[in-house]
Amino acid sequence: MYKKILVPVSFDDDRNIEDALSIAKRLGDEDSLIVLLHVMEFLPSYAINYIPEGFNDEAKLAITGSLSELAVGLTNATVEVVEGHSGRTILDWADENAVDCIVIASHRPGMQDYFLGSTAAQVVRHAKCAVHVVR
């Protein structure tokens, strides 16, 4: 059983978050911590002038609320919202927080990333812990 399981959450429609959470729950035991992590991508510099002041803070609060709703059925879960590039930030967060396993939902890919989504592929290739990919 894994003791600290990271579940990166993207709110895209084609991600199977419910299955990822179910698998994370099965891979741990009652003492395992499941962390739901959402990475807010950095806004391009040209777009920053068009975003209302306080937008990022409001977005973080809304995302935290959505993650908390997803975590309701989990016994020992926490939520985290961080900013950065999704693949690199997931890997860095896992390293910095001693994660045993990452359970990541992958979208149905296009031809350029046929076998895995680009973020899932990056996590699988570079993670220093076990990775379970959900389709």
PDB file of C-alpha atoms in Angstrom:
ATOM      1  CA  MET A   1       0.000   0.000   0.000  1.00  0.00           C
ATOM      2  CA  TYR A   2       1.120   3.524  -0.749  1.00  0.00           C
ATOM      3  CA  LYS A   3       1.191   6.091   2.066  1.00  0.00           C
ATOM      4  CA  LYS A   4       1.097   9.339   0.067  1.00  0.00           C
ATOM      5  CA  ILE A   5      -0.774   9.330  -3.230  1.00  0.00           C
ATOM      6  CA  LEU A   6      -0.920  12.334  -5.531  1.00  0.00           C
ATOM      7  CA  VAL A   7      -3.889  12.736  -7.877  1.00  0.00           C
ATOM      8  CA  PRO A   8      -3.350  15.635 -10.289  1.00  0.00           C
ATOM      9  CA  VAL A   9      -6.763  17.028 -11.260  1.00  0.00           C
ATOM     10  CA  SER A  10      -7.521  18.739 -14.536  1.00  0.00           C
ATOM     11  CA  PHE A  11     -11.075  19.909 -15.006  1.00  0.00           C
ATOM     12  CA  ASP A  12     -11.156  19.057 -18.716  1.00  0.00           C
ATOM     13  CA  ASP A  13     -14.251  17.103 -19.760  1.00  0.00           C
ATOM     14  CA  ASP A  14     -12.262  14.219 -21.211  1.00  0.00           C
ATOM     15  CA  ARG A  15     -10.455  13.318 -17.971  1.00  0.00           C
ATOM     16  CA  ASN A  16     -11.716  10.435 -15.839  1.00  0.00           C
ATOM     17  CA  ILE A  17     -11.176  11.954 -12.399  1.00  0.00           C
ATOM     18  CA  GLU A  18     -13.706   9.716 -10.618  1.00  0.00           C
ATOM     19  CA  ASP A  19     -11.841   6.569 -11.682  1.00  0.00           C
ATOM     20  CA  ALA A  20      -8.489   8.122 -10.735  1.00  0.00           C
ATOM     21  CA  LEU A  21      -9.806   8.861  -7.235  1.00  0.00           C
ATOM     22  CA  SER A  22     -11.296   5.381  -6.927  1.00  0.00           C
ATOM     23  CA  ILE A  23      -7.984   3.792  -7.906  1.00  0.00           C
ATOM     24  CA  ALA A  24      -6.053   6.050  -5.527  1.00  0.00           C
ATOM     25  CA  LYS A  25      -8.364   4.958  -2.724  1.00  0.00           C
ATOM     26  CA  ARG A  26      -7.740   1.279  -3.544  1.00  0.00           C
ATOM     27  CA  LEU A  27      -3.955   1.754  -3.749  1.00  0.00           C
ATOM     28  CA  GLY A  28      -3.828   3.105  -0.213  1.00  0.00           C
ATOM     29  CA  ASP A  29      -5.133   2.053   3.150  1.00  0.00           C
ATOM     30  CA  GLU A  30      -6.941   3.907   5.945  1.00  0.00           C
ATOM     31  CA  ASP A  31      -3.716   5.696   6.934  1.00  0.00           C
ATOM     32  CA  SER A  32      -2.796   6.793   3.410  1.00  0.00           C
ATOM     33  CA  LEU A  33      -2.968  10.443   2.451  1.00  0.00           C
ATOM     34  CA  ILE A  34      -4.492  11.291  -0.929  1.00  0.00           C
ATOM     35  CA  VAL A  35      -3.602  14.727  -2.250  1.00  0.00           C
ATOM     36  CA  LEU A  36      -5.725  16.260  -5.013  1.00  0.00           C
ATOM     37  CA  LEU A  37      -3.499  18.748  -6.848  1.00  0.00           C
ATOM     38  CA  HIS A  38      -4.523  21.260  -9.487  1.00  0.00           C
ATOM     39  CA  VAL A  39      -1.896  23.234 -11.383  1.00  0.00           C
ATOM     40  CA  MET A  40      -2.959  26.657 -12.632  1.00  0.00           C
ATOM     41  CA  GLU A  41      -0.945  27.381 -15.758  1.00  0.00           C
ATOM     42  CA  PHE A  42       0.825  30.733 -15.895  1.00  0.00           C
ATOM     43  CA  LEU A  43      -0.930  33.343 -18.002  1.00  0.00           C
ATOM     44  CA  PRO A  44       1.000  34.674 -20.978  1.00  0.00           C
ATOM     45  CA  SER A  45       2.406  38.148 -20.316  1.00  0.00           C
ATOM     46  CA  TYR A  46       0.324  39.701 -23.110  1.00  0.00           C
ATOM     47  CA  ALA A  47      -2.901  38.518 -21.428  1.00  0.00           C
ATOM     48  CA  ILE A  48      -2.168  39.756 -17.912  1.00  0.00           C
ATOM     49  CA  ASN A  49      -3.299  43.312 -18.715  1.00  0.00           C
ATOM     50  CA  TYR A  50      -6.742  42.007 -19.687  1.00  0.00           C
ATOM     51  CA  ILE A  51      -7.354  39.992 -16.531  1.00  0.00           C
ATOM     52  CA  PRO A  52      -9.203  41.796 -13.708  1.00  0.00           C
ATOM     53  CA  GLU A  53      -7.317  42.401 -10.481  1.00  0.00           C
ATOM     54  CA  GLY A  54      -7.837  39.582  -8.011  1.00  0.00           C
ATOM     55  CA  PHE A  55      -8.799  37.079 -10.713  1.00  0.00           C
ATOM     56  CA  ASN A  56      -6.110  34.559  -9.729  1.00  0.00           C
ATOM     57  CA  ASP A  57      -7.125  34.639  -6.065  1.00  0.00           C
ATOM     58  CA  GLU A  58     -10.786  34.105  -6.944  1.00  0.00           C
ATOM     59  CA  ALA A  59      -9.885  31.306  -9.351  1.00  0.00           C
ATOM     60  CA  LYS A  60      -7.790  29.569  -6.661  1.00  0.00           C
ATOM     61  CA  LEU A  61     -10.693  29.747  -4.205  1.00  0.00           C
ATOM     62  CA  ALA A  62     -13.121  28.317  -6.759  1.00  0.00           C
ATOM     63  CA  ILE A  63     -10.734  25.523  -7.731  1.00  0.00           C
ATOM     64  CA  THR A  64     -10.055  24.704  -4.076  1.00  0.00           C
ATOM     65  CA  GLY A  65     -13.820  24.415  -3.539  1.00  0.00           C
ATOM     66  CA  SER A  66     -14.197  22.102  -6.532  1.00  0.00           C
ATOM     67  CA  LEU A  67     -11.313  19.918  -5.348  1.00  0.00           C
ATOM     68  CA  SER A  68     -12.825  19.778  -1.860  1.00  0.00           C
ATOM     69  CA  GLU A  69     -16.102  18.536  -3.359  1.00  0.00           C
ATOM     70  CA  LEU A  70     -14.211  15.773  -5.186  1.00  0.00           C
ATOM     71  CA  ALA A  71     -12.493  14.785  -1.927  1.00  0.00           C
ATOM     72  CA  VAL A  72     -15.734  14.389   0.053  1.00  0.00           C
ATOM     73  CA  GLY A  73     -15.842  10.573  -0.259  1.00  0.00           C
ATOM     74  CA  LEU A  74     -12.192  10.128   0.677  1.00  0.00           C
ATOM     75  CA  THR A  75     -11.243   9.427   4.284  1.00  0.00           C
ATOM     76  CA  ASN A  76      -7.840  11.129   4.416  1.00  0.00           C
ATOM     77  CA  ALA A  77      -7.521  13.678   1.632  1.00  0.00           C
ATOM     78  CA  THR A  78      -6.184  17.181   1.177  1.00  0.00           C
ATOM     79  CA  VAL A  79      -6.322  19.606  -1.717  1.00  0.00           C
ATOM     80  CA  GLU A  80      -3.600  21.821  -3.169  1.00  0.00           C
ATOM     81  CA  VAL A  81      -3.711  24.497  -5.867  1.00  0.00           C
ATOM     82  CA  VAL A  82      -0.377  25.683  -7.231  1.00  0.00           C
ATOM     83  CA  GLU A  83       0.808  27.696 -10.206  1.00  0.00           C
ATOM     84  CA  GLY A  84       3.237  26.519 -12.867  1.00  0.00           C
ATOM     85  CA  HIS A  85       3.634  24.326 -15.913  1.00  0.00           C
ATOM     86  CA  SER A  86       1.470  21.271 -15.298  1.00  0.00           C
ATOM     87  CA  GLY A  87       3.904  18.432 -16.034  1.00  0.00           C
ATOM     88  CA  ARG A  88       6.959  19.966 -14.404  1.00  0.00           C
ATOM     89  CA  THR A  89       4.996  21.246 -11.387  1.00  0.00           C
ATOM     90  CA  ILE A  90       3.390  17.850 -10.726  1.00  0.00           C
ATOM     91  CA  LEU A  91       6.823  16.216 -10.772  1.00  0.00           C
ATOM     92  CA  ASP A  92       8.379  18.889  -8.548  1.00  0.00           C
ATOM     93  CA  TRP A  93       5.489  18.741  -6.063  1.00  0.00           C
ATOM     94  CA  ALA A  94       5.753  14.941  -5.884  1.00  0.00           C
ATOM     95  CA  ASP A  95       9.508  15.126  -5.214  1.00  0.00           C
ATOM     96  CA  GLU A  96       9.252  17.901  -2.623  1.00  0.00           C
ATOM     97  CA  ASN A  97       6.441  16.161  -0.732  1.00  0.00           C
ATOM     98  CA  ALA A  98       7.692  12.544  -0.689  1.00  0.00           C
ATOM     99  CA  VAL A  99       4.874  11.096  -2.810  1.00  0.00           C
ATOM    100  CA  ASP A 100       4.899   7.274  -3.211  1.00  0.00           C
ATOM    101  CA  CYS A 101       2.516   7.080  -6.165  1.00  0.00           C
ATOM    102  CA  ILE A 102       0.932   9.409  -8.704  1.00  0.00           C
ATOM    103  CA  VAL A 103      -2.472   8.451 -10.127  1.00  0.00           C
ATOM    104  CA  ILE A 104      -3.053  10.562 -13.214  1.00  0.00           C
ATOM    105  CA  ALA A 105      -6.007  10.613 -15.589  1.00  0.00           C
ATOM    106  CA  SER A 106      -5.057  10.899 -19.238  1.00  0.00           C
ATOM    107  CA  HIS A 107      -7.282  12.286 -21.965  1.00  0.00           C
ATOM    108  CA  ARG A 108      -8.024  10.600 -25.247  1.00  0.00           C
ATOM    109  CA  PRO A 109      -4.975  11.731 -27.183  1.00  0.00           C
ATOM    110  CA  GLY A 110      -4.607  13.056 -30.701  1.00  0.00           C
ATOM    111  CA  MET A 111      -2.047  11.822 -33.187  1.00  0.00           C
ATOM    112  CA  GLN A 112       0.793  13.929 -31.739  1.00  0.00           C
ATOM    113  CA  ASP A 113       0.587  12.136 -28.396  1.00  0.00           C
ATOM    114  CA  TYR A 114      -1.218   8.963 -29.378  1.00  0.00           C
ATOM    115  CA  PHE A 115      -0.470   6.731 -26.408  1.00  0.00           C
ATOM    116  CA  LEU A 116      -0.700   9.235 -23.555  1.00  0.00           C
ATOM    117  CA  GLY A 117      -1.610  12.852 -23.102  1.00  0.00           C
ATOM    118  CA  SER A 118       1.421  15.149 -23.046  1.00  0.00           C
ATOM    119  CA  THR A 119       1.234  15.875 -19.294  1.00  0.00           C
ATOM    120  CA  ALA A 120       0.702  12.218 -18.391  1.00  0.00           C
ATOM    121  CA  ALA A 121       3.548  11.220 -20.704  1.00  0.00           C
ATOM    122  CA  GLN A 122       5.902  13.703 -19.039  1.00  0.00           C
ATOM    123  CA  VAL A 123       4.916  12.473 -15.575  1.00  0.00           C
ATOM    124  CA  VAL A 124       5.369   8.815 -16.558  1.00  0.00           C
ATOM    125  CA  ARG A 125       8.776   9.484 -18.111  1.00  0.00           C
ATOM    126  CA  HIS A 126      10.247  11.579 -15.310  1.00  0.00           C
ATOM    127  CA  ALA A 127       8.567  10.632 -12.016  1.00  0.00           C
ATOM    128  CA  LYS A 128      10.783   9.177  -9.299  1.00  0.00           C
ATOM    129  CA  CYS A 129       7.850   7.242  -7.826  1.00  0.00           C
ATOM    130  CA  ALA A 130       5.243   4.801  -9.128  1.00  0.00           C
ATOM    131  CA  VAL A 131       2.734   6.213 -11.638  1.00  0.00           C
ATOM    132  CA  HIS A 132      -0.678   4.781 -12.450  1.00  0.00           C
ATOM    133  CA  VAL A 133      -2.337   6.180 -15.597  1.00  0.00           C
ATOM    134  CA  VAL A 134      -6.129   6.081 -15.923  1.00  0.00           C
ATOM    135  CA  ARG A 135      -7.884   6.318 -19.280  1.00  0.00           C
TER     136      ARG A 135
END
